[in-house]
Coordinates of C-alpha atoms in Angstrom, one line a residue:
Chain A
M298 CA 188.3 82.4 56.2
L299 CA 188.2 84.3 59.4
T300 CA 187.5 82.5 62.5
D301 CA 184.2 83.1 64.1
R302 CA 186.7 84.1 67.1
C303 CA 188.3 86.8 65.0
R304 CA 184.3 88.0 63.4
R305 CA 183.7 88.2 67.1
L306 CA 186.3 90.7 68.0
L307 CA 186.1 92.8 65.1
T308 CA 181.9 93.2 66.4
A309 CA 183.3 94.1 70.0
Y310 CA 185.9 96.6 67.8
V311 CA 182.8 98.5 65.8
D312 CA 180.6 98.0 69.5
G313 CA 184.2 99.9 70.9
E314 CA 184.2 97.7 74.1
L315 CA 187.5 96.1 73.5
T316 CA 189.6 95.3 76.8
A317 CA 193.4 96.7 76.2
R318 CA 194.7 93.1 75.5
Q319 CA 191.6 92.8 73.2
Q320 CA 192.4 96.0 71.9
E321 CA 196.2 94.4 70.5
A322 CA 194.6 91.7 69.1
A323 CA 192.0 92.9 67.1
L324 CA 195.0 95.8 65.9
R325 CA 197.2 93.2 65.0
L326 CA 194.5 91.2 63.1
L327 CA 193.9 94.3 61.1
H328 CA 197.3 94.5 60.7
A329 CA 197.4 90.6 59.0
S330 CA 194.3 90.1 57.3
P331 CA 193.0 91.7 54.2
E332 CA 189.6 90.1 54.6
A333 CA 189.5 91.5 58.1
R334 CA 190.2 94.8 57.4
E335 CA 187.0 94.7 54.7
L336 CA 185.1 93.1 57.2
L337 CA 186.0 95.9 59.4
R338 CA 184.8 98.7 57.1
R339 CA 181.5 97.2 55.8
M340 CA 180.6 96.8 59.8
Q341 CA 181.4 100.1 60.7
Q342 CA 179.9 101.7 57.6
D343 CA 176.2 100.0 58.9
A344 CA 176.9 101.0 62.3
T345 CA 177.2 104.4 60.9
A346 CA 174.3 104.3 58.8
L347 CA 171.8 103.5 62.1
R348 CA 173.5 106.4 63.8
M349 CA 172.7 108.8 60.5
L350 CA 169.1 107.5 60.3
P351 CA 166.6 110.4 61.5
R352 CA 165.7 110.7 65.2
Q353 CA 162.1 110.3 65.5
R354 CA 160.7 112.9 68.0
L355 CA 157.1 113.7 69.5
D356 CA 155.1 116.0 68.3
R357 CA 152.5 115.9 71.1
D358 CA 153.2 116.1 74.9
L359 CA 152.0 112.8 76.6
S360 CA 151.4 113.7 79.7
A361 CA 147.9 114.9 80.3
P362 CA 146.9 112.4 77.9
I363 CA 148.7 109.8 80.6
V364 CA 147.8 111.2 83.3
Q365 CA 144.1 111.3 82.8
L366 CA 144.0 107.5 81.7
I367 CA 145.3 106.8 84.8
A368 CA 142.0 108.2 86.5
E369 CA 140.2 107.5 84.3
R370 CA 141.3 103.8 85.0
R371 CA 141.3 104.1 88.6
L372 CA 144.9 103.0 88.0
Q373 CA 147.2 102.4 91.9
S374 CA 150.8 103.1 91.8
G375 CA 151.7 100.1 93.4
W376 CA 151.5 102.0 97.0
R377 CA 149.9 99.9 99.2
Q378 CA 152.3 97.2 98.6
R379 CA 155.3 100.3 99.2
P380 CA 158.0 98.6 102.0
R381 CA 157.4 101.1 104.8
L382 CA 160.9 101.5 105.3
D383 CA 160.2 104.7 107.7
R384 CA 159.0 102.7 110.8
Q385 CA 160.1 101.8 113.4
P386 CA 161.0 98.2 114.0
N387 CA 158.8 97.1 117.2
F388 CA 161.7 94.7 118.2
P389 CA 165.2 95.7 118.9
A390 CA 167.6 94.3 116.6
W391 CA 169.3 92.4 119.3
A392 CA 166.1 90.2 119.5
G393 CA 166.7 89.3 116.5
F394 CA 170.3 87.9 116.9
S395 CA 169.2 86.2 120.2
A396 CA 166.5 84.4 118.2
A397 CA 168.9 83.1 115.9
A398 CA 171.9 82.3 118.2
A399 CA 169.4 80.1 120.1
A400 CA 168.3 78.3 116.9
L401 CA 171.6 77.6 116.1
L402 CA 172.7 76.5 119.0
L403 CA 169.4 74.0 119.3
V404 CA 169.8 72.7 115.9
A405 CA 174.0 71.8 116.8
L406 CA 172.6 70.5 120.2
G407 CA 170.3 68.2 118.5
S408 CA 172.8 67.0 116.0
Y409 CA 174.9 66.3 119.0
L410 CA 172.8 63.7 120.6
Y411 CA 171.8 62.6 117.8
F412 CA 175.0 61.5 116.4
S413 CA 176.1 60.6 119.8
A414 CA 173.4 58.0 120.1
A415 CA 174.6 56.6 116.5
M416 CA 177.9 56.4 117.5
E417 CA 176.5 54.4 120.2
E418 CA 174.5 52.0 118.7
G419 CA 175.9 51.8 115.7
P420 CA 178.5 49.4 115.2
E421 CA 176.3 46.9 116.6
K422 CA 173.2 47.7 115.0
K423 CA 175.2 47.2 111.3
A424 CA 176.4 44.1 112.2
V425 CA 173.2 42.8 112.6
A426 CA 171.8 44.4 109.9
K427 CA 175.1 42.4 107.7
G428 CA 173.3 39.4 109.8
E429 CA 176.9 39.0 111.9
T430 CA 177.1 37.7 115.5
V431 CA 177.6 40.1 117.7
L432 CA 179.5 39.3 121.0
P433 CA 178.9 41.5 124.0
V434 CA 181.6 43.7 124.5
R435 CA 184.4 42.8 126.7
P436 CA 184.9 45.2 130.0
A437 CA 188.9 46.4 130.2
D438 CA 189.3 44.2 133.7
K439 CA 188.4 41.3 132.8
P440 CA 190.8 38.7 131.6
I441 CA 190.1 37.5 127.7
H442 CA 189.3 33.8 127.6
D443 CA 188.6 31.9 124.9
V444 CA 185.0 31.7 124.3
R445 CA 185.2 28.0 122.7
R446 CA 186.6 26.8 125.7
E447 CA 183.6 27.8 127.7
Q448 CA 181.7 26.8 125.4
T449 CA 183.1 22.7 125.2
A450 CA 182.5 22.5 129.0
L451 CA 179.0 22.9 129.4
P452 CA 176.8 19.7 129.3
K453 CA 175.6 19.0 125.6
N454 CA 171.8 20.2 125.8
E455 CA 173.2 23.3 126.5
R456 CA 175.9 23.5 123.8
D457 CA 173.3 22.6 121.5
G458 CA 171.4 25.9 121.9
A459 CA 169.2 24.9 124.7
V460 CA 168.2 27.3 127.4
P461 CA 171.3 27.4 129.6
V462 CA 170.0 26.1 133.5
K463 CA 171.5 28.7 136.1
P464 CA 172.0 27.1 139.2
S465 CA 169.4 28.1 141.4
D466 CA 169.3 30.0 144.6
P467 CA 167.9 28.1 147.3
E468 CA 166.0 30.5 148.8
S469 CA 164.3 31.8 145.9
V470 CA 162.6 28.1 144.5
P471 CA 158.9 27.7 146.3
A472 CA 159.3 24.7 149.0
P473 CA 158.1 21.6 147.3
E474 CA 154.2 20.5 148.1
V475 CA 154.3 17.4 149.9
A476 CA 151.2 14.8 150.0
Q477 CA 149.5 14.4 153.4
A478 CA 148.0 11.6 154.4
P479 CA 144.9 11.7 156.5
N480 CA 144.7 13.3 159.9
E481 CA 148.7 13.2 159.6
P482 CA 149.3 16.8 160.7
G483 CA 151.1 18.7 158.0
P484 CA 154.8 19.8 158.5
G485 CA 155.5 21.7 161.9
K486 CA 152.0 20.9 163.5
T487 CA 151.3 18.8 166.0
P488 CA 149.4 15.6 166.1
D489 CA 145.9 16.3 167.1
A490 CA 146.0 14.6 171.2
A491 CA 142.0 13.2 170.4
I492 CA 143.6 10.3 167.4
V493 CA 146.1 10.0 169.4
A494 CA 144.5 8.5 171.9
Chain B
M196 CA 169.3 107.1 91.0
N197 CA 168.8 110.7 89.9
A198 CA 167.4 113.0 93.0
D199 CA 165.1 114.9 90.7
D200 CA 163.9 111.4 89.6
Q201 CA 163.2 110.4 93.5
R202 CA 161.8 113.7 94.0
L203 CA 158.7 112.8 91.6
I204 CA 158.5 109.0 92.1
A205 CA 157.6 109.2 95.8
P206 CA 154.5 111.5 95.1
C207 CA 153.7 108.8 93.1
L208 CA 154.1 106.2 95.1
D209 CA 151.8 108.3 97.4
G210 CA 148.7 108.6 94.5
D211 CA 150.3 111.8 93.3
S212 CA 149.5 111.2 89.2
A213 CA 150.3 114.5 88.4
A214 CA 154.1 113.9 89.4
F215 CA 154.3 111.0 86.9
G216 CA 153.1 113.8 84.2
E217 CA 156.1 115.3 85.1
L218 CA 158.2 112.3 84.4
V219 CA 157.0 111.5 81.3
R220 CA 157.4 114.6 80.0
R221 CA 160.6 114.1 80.8
Y222 CA 161.5 110.9 79.5
Q223 CA 158.7 110.6 76.2
D224 CA 161.3 111.6 73.4
R225 CA 163.7 109.6 74.4
L226 CA 161.7 106.5 74.6
Y227 CA 159.5 107.2 71.5
N228 CA 162.6 107.1 69.2
T229 CA 164.0 104.0 70.3
V230 CA 160.2 102.4 69.7
Y231 CA 159.4 104.1 67.2
R232 CA 162.6 102.2 65.6
L233 CA 161.2 99.0 66.7
V234 CA 157.9 98.8 65.5
E235 CA 158.1 101.2 62.8
N236 CA 154.9 102.8 62.7
P237 CA 154.1 106.5 64.5
D238 CA 150.6 104.8 65.5
D239 CA 152.2 101.7 67.1
A240 CA 154.9 103.3 68.7
L241 CA 152.4 105.6 70.2
D242 CA 150.6 102.7 71.8
V243 CA 153.6 100.9 72.9
I244 CA 154.4 104.2 74.4
Q245 CA 151.2 104.6 76.4
D246 CA 151.3 101.3 77.5
A247 CA 154.8 101.5 78.7
F248 CA 154.3 104.6 80.6
L249 CA 151.0 102.8 82.4
N250 CA 152.6 99.5 83.2
A251 CA 155.4 101.2 84.6
Y252 CA 153.0 103.5 87.3
Q253 CA 151.3 100.5 88.8
S254 CA 154.8 98.7 89.1
L255 CA 156.7 101.5 90.3
D256 CA 157.0 99.9 94.0
G257 CA 159.3 97.6 92.3
F258 CA 161.2 99.8 91.1
K259 CA 164.1 99.6 93.7
G260 CA 166.5 102.0 93.3
D261 CA 169.6 100.2 92.0
S262 CA 169.7 101.6 88.3
L263 CA 168.9 104.3 86.6
F264 CA 165.2 105.1 86.5
F265 CA 164.8 105.7 82.7
T266 CA 167.5 102.5 82.7
W267 CA 163.7 100.8 84.2
L268 CA 161.7 103.1 82.6
Y269 CA 163.6 102.1 79.1
R270 CA 163.1 98.2 79.8
I271 CA 159.5 98.1 80.6
A272 CA 159.4 99.8 76.8
V273 CA 161.7 98.2 75.1
N274 CA 160.2 94.9 76.3
T275 CA 157.1 95.9 76.0
A276 CA 158.0 97.0 72.0
I277 CA 159.2 93.2 71.1
S278 CA 156.2 91.8 72.7
H279 CA 154.1 94.5 70.4
R280 CA 156.6 93.9 67.2
R281 CA 156.3 89.9 67.8
K282 CA 152.6 90.3 67.7
Q283 CA 152.4 92.1 64.2
R284 CA 151.9 89.9 61.5
V285 CA 152.7 92.1 58.5
L286 CA 155.8 94.4 58.3
L287 CA 155.5 97.8 57.9
S288 CA 157.7 100.3 56.2
I289 CA 158.0 104.1 57.3
D290 CA 155.6 106.0 55.2
G291 CA 156.7 109.6 55.2
D292 CA 153.5 110.9 52.9
R293 CA 151.0 109.3 56.0
N294 CA 148.5 112.1 56.2
G295 CA 148.9 114.2 59.2
A296 CA 149.5 111.3 61.5
S297 CA 153.5 111.5 60.7
S298 CA 156.1 112.4 63.6
L299 CA 159.3 112.4 60.7
Q300 CA 161.1 115.4 61.0
P301 CA 164.0 116.0 58.4
L302 CA 167.1 116.1 60.2
D303 CA 168.8 118.4 57.7
D304 CA 167.2 121.6 56.3
S305 CA 169.7 122.3 53.9
A306 CA 168.8 118.7 51.6
F307 CA 166.4 120.7 49.6
S308 CA 169.4 123.2 48.3
R309 CA 171.6 119.7 47.5
P310 CA 168.8 117.1 46.0
G311 CA 171.3 114.2 44.8
E312 CA 173.1 114.3 48.4
A313 CA 169.7 114.2 49.7
L314 CA 168.9 111.3 47.2
E315 CA 171.3 109.1 48.0
R316 CA 171.5 110.2 51.6
A317 CA 167.4 109.0 52.0
E318 CA 168.1 105.9 49.5
Q319 CA 170.7 104.6 52.3
E320 CA 168.3 105.3 54.8
Q321 CA 165.8 103.3 53.0
R322 CA 168.6 100.8 52.3
I323 CA 169.3 100.6 56.0
Q324 CA 165.7 100.9 57.4
H325 CA 164.5 97.6 55.4
A326 CA 167.3 95.6 55.9
L327 CA 166.8 96.9 59.8
S328 CA 162.9 95.7 59.8
R329 CA 163.8 92.0 58.6
L330 CA 165.8 91.6 61.3
S331 CA 164.6 89.7 64.5
P332 CA 163.0 91.9 67.5
E333 CA 165.8 90.9 69.6
H334 CA 168.8 91.8 66.8
R335 CA 167.1 95.0 66.3
A336 CA 166.8 96.0 69.3
V337 CA 170.2 95.4 70.4
L338 CA 171.7 97.6 66.8
I339 CA 169.0 100.6 67.9
L340 CA 171.0 100.6 71.4
K341 CA 173.8 99.8 70.4
D342 CA 174.1 102.2 67.8
M343 CA 171.2 104.8 68.0
E344 CA 171.3 105.0 71.5
G345 CA 174.7 104.6 72.2
Q346 CA 174.5 102.5 75.4
K347 CA 177.3 100.1 76.7
Y348 CA 176.5 96.5 76.9
E349 CA 176.2 96.6 80.8
A350 CA 173.1 98.9 79.7
M351 CA 171.5 96.9 77.7
A352 CA 172.5 93.8 79.6
D353 CA 170.2 95.9 81.8
I354 CA 167.6 96.8 79.9
L355 CA 166.9 94.1 78.6
G356 CA 167.4 91.6 81.3
V357 CA 170.1 89.1 80.0
P358 CA 173.6 89.2 80.4
V359 CA 176.3 91.0 78.9
G360 CA 177.6 87.9 77.4
T361 CA 174.3 87.3 75.6
I362 CA 174.7 91.1 74.7
R363 CA 178.0 90.2 72.8
S364 CA 176.5 87.3 71.2
R365 CA 173.3 88.9 69.8
L366 CA 175.4 92.3 68.3
H367 CA 177.7 89.6 66.5
R368 CA 174.6 88.1 64.9
A369 CA 172.5 90.9 64.2
R370 CA 175.8 92.5 62.7
A371 CA 176.1 89.7 60.9
E372 CA 172.2 89.4 59.5
L373 CA 172.2 92.9 59.2
R374 CA 175.6 93.0 56.5
G375 CA 174.0 89.7 54.8
L376 CA 171.2 91.5 54.1
L377 CA 172.4 94.4 52.8
E378 CA 174.9 92.7 50.1
K379 CA 171.7 90.7 49.1
E380 CA 170.2 94.1 48.4
E381 CA 173.3 95.7 46.8
A382 CA 173.7 92.9 44.9

């Protein structure tokens, strides 16, 4: 029983569309298989019978009726959509290349800026998204010391998370208001002479 | 693209339908034989040819020139014939006795002097034509293009708008199917 592959090879043999390698394979198959030879004979017989069918010829000229139909139906030949190949472009070729180059440069610059910003923020953002504590980046010139020791040195209320009280700058703290007794001069003021007398 | 065809296509695109008439005259016979074999009826074949030429005229701007004009025209005609065949509900057989409408011409005039051979040939033609008519339009088209028109795989692929591998497969199945139908008739 011939395989489908062998049958396809024989079909291509009848069609005359074999490569040199396929031709050799077909000849080996035909040499070895009587079934293949019989199938080839029948297919070639069919192809010859098709070729021998009488060729049909028209006994009339269709050109005039078709031209008349074109006129009657007012058909267009598609000339409106015809590409205007004979027309010169309105701008020089280098302008197009320049525009394309500018566009590529913009895309490249935008990509660079975007990914640069993403790289700077990226690690911290990712950690926060995961719920991790983000430690500040320590400058290279400052010594590394144990943060936990710092935390234990702080007063208890600060260690517990209260807002730490910074040592205040005397100049920045407004002077407290002092309650004044009646007729007592305010700070920096001399007493009223009438009262003293 | 053929230079002669180009000299006729350019005025057609400018609206000169008379130039298109020359193209019709040039290719009508080649198209007719294939279309006739596909639709198996001379009147239908004429209708299909006419439709194919009118469609070609209207879509002439779609011809890019990357293949022969005849291949492009052939594609339109074959597709129109296949579509027409699909719509047909009744399979028609060749009727050579149709009064005044037949365009069939005998291939060999000596058939009249050797009636035995002529009869045998006529019977063989009837058998093969009958088997061909029972094939699907796609299978019939590839056998006609290959065996009757002598087209190569690549040209057939271009005409039918399918890959070469599809042409190869279709021909294989078409030949197998034709062989099966002929064996059934012989039995």
